[in-house]
Amino acid sequence: MYPLPRRLATVPAILCAAALTLTGCSGDGDGKSAPPSHSPAERDRGDGKSAPPAHSPVDGDRSPFNRDDINGDGYADAVVNSWYHEPKAGAGWHNSRFVVFAAPGGTKPGTAVRLTGRYFKPQPALTPFPWADDQSKQFTGDLNDDRHADVVVRNTVYHGEKLTDEQRIVWGGPDGPSGATKLPADVLPATAAGDFDGDGTLDLLTLAKPGSGYDRKPQHATVLHGPLNRDGVPRTTSTLDVGHGGWASIAHTVVGDFDGDGRDDLVTKAEYDEEDVRFEEDMPDDVLDAAFYRGTAKGLKPAGAVPGITGQGATPVAAGDFDGDGRDDILARRDGDEPVAVYGSGKGPGRDRPASGGLGLRMGSRVTVGDSNGDGRDDIAAYSLKGSPVAVLLGGKDGLSSSRTLTIDRSAIGLARPPRGYGDDFGWDLLLADLDTDGRDELLIGTTGGYKPPKGGGYWILRGTKDGPSTTDRRFVETKDFGEG
């Protein structure tokens, strides 16, 4: 299977997953996608060793398609949404969204292509912490079936005193981004890319904003079935109400092939206020706070609850194949910031084995999914709310385990502690991406700078090894040095 968008929807809105995959974002997920294959050992790692075959409908296996190779050179690229400021008093913060191209031997930062200001307007300079106000979302996938991954960008822009949500598809091409299409205002917010009908072409999932208990109405998820043309018009669409007639306000989604049938599926999670009026009424028994929607030849279809998430106070965060069985799994966050893994099965997520907690960390909002040691199983990197700022949990035959946890802080990579009262937000942004094309993802750790002596914000790039991210084979690139502009 193709593990899903890594940085999307399921990752913070400021990232991508996806990861790469990026993940999804629900948020918080950001957006990068990564590949499928029913044999983890044969999974396409974006190393350029084989060209993607022609598309074919689902027939027990699925042909790979391009989820994250923007320029079509056979290597998965990464899309970053970051901020930087001039290292001087009173300097404003600048948005810098850019595509980082993977290349043998390692990415060349100067070849990165800036998207901000070229394909859409940046937000105005904000201070002191602009990323906290950044409600944008982005993820990648080949939506027009031209063998180049495209970038879907959803962000808020200022028109005078008015805030407006805008969505664009930045089209990939042989030299990287090659133009953009602004989606019509009536297109619902784009959430993730996935092959929900199994025809070998990526579709675009959109989701209406949730309503409230006072104006209960359907909350539609609409799939724009690919390929889309360069005007953003889909081949066809399909729509379903994931909000149970307004009884559930869906605020979180993850996308993945959780049952291993070659089609992508959807898991949704509702969010309620403590005094939500809906609890004062007779909520129907069939309303689920978290639900599984199976991908079928005709699109997404309701398929019941998600054990380990439904009714458990857990929020799905990201998707990845943590145990290498060819089915995507779900990383969720329980109340108290405890991470929990819900594993895919032929029956759907959480239905073959109990969810596993006890992963040994309190997980912050920064999460990314990738394969840092090249074993064919996905790992996670997360901002930790206790102990070391960054924790990496390596996947294994049994999935995620606290016994395979790496902790990385400033001292681990030889950096001195910043002076009292100053910090550089080490780990505020995290990405996993195979930027040197060796089959192991590098870990990018974002810092904002801002401590004395003044230093620009940027990313520590830790090379992937058989043991995970290296704390010795590393380099630092300032955000402003990625690409021109």
Short mmCIF file of N, CA and C in Angstrom, two decimals, residues 271-333:
data_model
loop_
_atom_site.label_atom_id
_atom_site.label_comp_id
_atom_site.label_asym_id
_atom_site.label_seq_id
_atom_site.Cartn_x
_atom_site.Cartn_y
_atom_site.Cartn_z
N GLU A 271 -15.30 16.93 17.24
CA GLU A 271 -14.82 17.72 18.37
C GLU A 271 -16.00 18.51 18.92
N TYR A 272 -16.17 18.46 20.23
CA TYR A 272 -17.28 19.14 20.87
C TYR A 272 -16.77 20.09 21.94
N ASP A 273 -17.53 21.18 22.17
CA ASP A 273 -17.27 22.03 23.33
C ASP A 273 -17.80 21.34 24.58
N GLU A 274 -17.25 21.71 25.74
CA GLU A 274 -17.67 21.06 26.98
C GLU A 274 -19.16 21.23 27.24
N GLU A 275 -19.72 22.35 26.86
CA GLU A 275 -21.14 22.60 27.10
C GLU A 275 -21.94 22.58 25.81
N ASP A 276 -21.56 21.69 24.91
CA ASP A 276 -22.24 21.59 23.62
C ASP A 276 -23.71 21.27 23.82
N VAL A 277 -24.57 22.05 23.16
CA VAL A 277 -26.01 21.89 23.32
C VAL A 277 -26.49 20.52 22.87
N ARG A 278 -25.73 19.86 22.01
CA ARG A 278 -26.16 18.55 21.51
C ARG A 278 -26.21 17.50 22.62
N PHE A 279 -25.41 17.71 23.68
CA PHE A 279 -25.44 16.74 24.78
C PHE A 279 -26.70 16.87 25.63
N GLU A 280 -27.41 17.97 25.47
CA GLU A 280 -28.63 18.19 26.24
C GLU A 280 -29.83 17.58 25.56
N GLU A 281 -29.65 17.06 24.38
CA GLU A 281 -30.75 16.48 23.63
C GLU A 281 -30.51 14.98 23.43
N ASP A 282 -31.46 14.33 22.84
CA ASP A 282 -31.37 12.88 22.65
C ASP A 282 -30.59 12.56 21.39
N MET A 283 -29.25 12.50 21.52
CA MET A 283 -28.41 12.20 20.37
C MET A 283 -28.69 10.77 19.91
N PRO A 284 -28.90 10.56 18.62
CA PRO A 284 -29.17 9.21 18.11
C PRO A 284 -28.05 8.24 18.46
N ASP A 285 -28.43 6.98 18.70
CA ASP A 285 -27.47 5.96 19.11
C ASP A 285 -26.42 5.66 18.04
N ASP A 286 -26.77 5.89 16.77
CA ASP A 286 -25.83 5.53 15.71
C ASP A 286 -24.83 6.62 15.38
N VAL A 287 -24.82 7.72 16.15
CA VAL A 287 -23.85 8.80 15.91
C VAL A 287 -22.51 8.40 16.53
N LEU A 288 -21.46 8.42 15.72
CA LEU A 288 -20.12 8.06 16.18
C LEU A 288 -19.24 9.30 16.23
N ASP A 289 -18.49 9.44 17.32
CA ASP A 289 -17.56 10.57 17.37
C ASP A 289 -16.35 10.34 16.48
N ALA A 290 -16.05 9.06 16.19
CA ALA A 290 -14.98 8.72 15.25
C ALA A 290 -15.48 7.58 14.37
N ALA A 291 -15.31 7.71 13.06
CA ALA A 291 -15.88 6.73 12.13
C ALA A 291 -14.89 6.38 11.04
N PHE A 292 -15.06 5.17 10.50
CA PHE A 292 -14.23 4.63 9.42
C PHE A 292 -15.06 4.63 8.15
N TYR A 293 -14.51 5.19 7.06
CA TYR A 293 -15.15 5.20 5.75
C TYR A 293 -14.24 4.46 4.79
N ARG A 294 -14.74 3.37 4.24
CA ARG A 294 -13.94 2.51 3.39
C ARG A 294 -13.95 3.00 1.95
N GLY A 295 -12.78 2.98 1.31
CA GLY A 295 -12.73 3.31 -0.11
C GLY A 295 -13.31 2.18 -0.94
N THR A 296 -14.18 2.52 -1.91
CA THR A 296 -14.78 1.53 -2.80
C THR A 296 -14.71 2.05 -4.23
N ALA A 297 -15.09 1.21 -5.19
CA ALA A 297 -15.06 1.63 -6.59
C ALA A 297 -15.95 2.85 -6.83
N LYS A 298 -16.92 3.07 -5.95
CA LYS A 298 -17.82 4.22 -6.10
C LYS A 298 -17.51 5.33 -5.10
N GLY A 299 -16.36 5.23 -4.44
CA GLY A 299 -15.98 6.26 -3.48
C GLY A 299 -16.09 5.78 -2.05
N LEU A 300 -16.10 6.69 -1.11
CA LEU A 300 -16.11 6.37 0.31
C LEU A 300 -17.49 5.92 0.79
N LYS A 301 -17.48 4.87 1.63
CA LYS A 301 -18.73 4.35 2.18
C LYS A 301 -18.56 4.14 3.68
N PRO A 302 -19.59 4.47 4.51
CA PRO A 302 -19.50 4.27 5.96
C PRO A 302 -19.22 2.82 6.29
N ALA A 303 -18.30 2.58 7.25
CA ALA A 303 -17.92 1.22 7.61
C ALA A 303 -17.78 1.03 9.11
N GLY A 304 -18.40 1.92 9.93
CA GLY A 304 -18.48 1.68 11.36
C GLY A 304 -17.46 2.40 12.20
N ALA A 305 -17.33 1.93 13.44
CA ALA A 305 -16.49 2.57 14.45
C ALA A 305 -15.02 2.23 14.25
N VAL A 306 -14.19 2.93 15.01
CA VAL A 306 -12.74 2.71 14.99
C VAL A 306 -12.31 2.35 16.41
N PRO A 307 -12.23 1.06 16.74
CA PRO A 307 -11.80 0.68 18.09
C PRO A 307 -10.47 1.32 18.45
N GLY A 308 -10.39 1.85 19.66
CA GLY A 308 -9.19 2.54 20.10
C GLY A 308 -9.30 4.04 19.93
N ILE A 309 -10.26 4.49 19.10
CA ILE A 309 -10.46 5.93 18.90
C ILE A 309 -11.91 6.31 19.21
N THR A 310 -12.86 5.58 18.64
CA THR A 310 -14.28 5.88 18.88
C THR A 310 -14.59 5.77 20.37
N GLY A 311 -15.09 6.87 20.94
CA GLY A 311 -15.48 6.88 22.34
C GLY A 311 -14.34 6.79 23.33
N GLN A 312 -13.11 6.95 22.87
CA GLN A 312 -11.95 6.77 23.75
C GLN A 312 -11.21 8.07 24.04
N GLY A 313 -11.76 9.20 23.64
CA GLY A 313 -11.06 10.46 23.90
C GLY A 313 -9.75 10.56 23.16
N ALA A 314 -9.66 9.90 22.01
CA ALA A 314 -8.42 9.92 21.21
C ALA A 314 -8.66 10.66 19.91
N THR A 315 -7.67 11.41 19.47
CA THR A 315 -7.75 12.19 18.24
C THR A 315 -6.75 11.66 17.23
N PRO A 316 -7.19 11.24 16.04
CA PRO A 316 -6.23 10.77 15.02
C PRO A 316 -5.34 11.91 14.55
N VAL A 317 -4.05 11.62 14.44
CA VAL A 317 -3.06 12.65 14.12
C VAL A 317 -2.38 12.39 12.79
N ALA A 318 -1.98 11.13 12.53
CA ALA A 318 -1.21 10.83 11.33
C ALA A 318 -1.39 9.36 10.97
N ALA A 319 -1.04 9.02 9.72
CA ALA A 319 -1.13 7.65 9.23
C ALA A 319 0.21 7.20 8.71
N GLY A 320 0.51 5.92 8.90
CA GLY A 320 1.74 5.32 8.39
C GLY A 320 1.73 3.84 8.69
N ASP A 321 2.54 3.07 7.98
CA ASP A 321 2.61 1.63 8.20
C ASP A 321 3.72 1.34 9.21
N PHE A 322 3.39 1.34 10.49
CA PHE A 322 4.39 1.23 11.55
C PHE A 322 4.88 -0.20 11.77
N ASP A 323 4.08 -1.20 11.37
CA ASP A 323 4.51 -2.59 11.58
C ASP A 323 4.87 -3.30 10.28
N GLY A 324 4.76 -2.61 9.15
CA GLY A 324 5.23 -3.15 7.88
C GLY A 324 4.39 -4.28 7.33
N ASP A 325 3.08 -4.33 7.67
CA ASP A 325 2.24 -5.43 7.18
C ASP A 325 1.50 -5.08 5.90
N GLY A 326 1.79 -3.90 5.31
CA GLY A 326 1.14 -3.51 4.07
C GLY A 326 -0.17 -2.78 4.28
N ARG A 327 -0.54 -2.52 5.54
CA ARG A 327 -1.76 -1.75 5.83
C ARG A 327 -1.37 -0.54 6.65
N ASP A 328 -1.99 0.59 6.37
CA ASP A 328 -1.68 1.79 7.14
C ASP A 328 -2.26 1.69 8.54
N ASP A 329 -1.56 2.30 9.48
CA ASP A 329 -1.96 2.38 10.87
C ASP A 329 -2.20 3.84 11.22
N ILE A 330 -2.76 4.09 12.39
CA ILE A 330 -3.09 5.45 12.81
C ILE A 330 -2.35 5.80 14.09
N LEU A 331 -1.70 6.94 14.09
CA LEU A 331 -1.16 7.51 15.32
C LEU A 331 -2.19 8.49 15.85
N ALA A 332 -2.62 8.28 17.10
CA ALA A 332 -3.63 9.14 17.71
C ALA A 332 -3.08 9.74 19.00
N ARG A 333 -3.74 10.77 19.47
CA ARG A 333 -3.36 11.43 20.73
C ARG A 333 -4.53 11.35 21.71
#
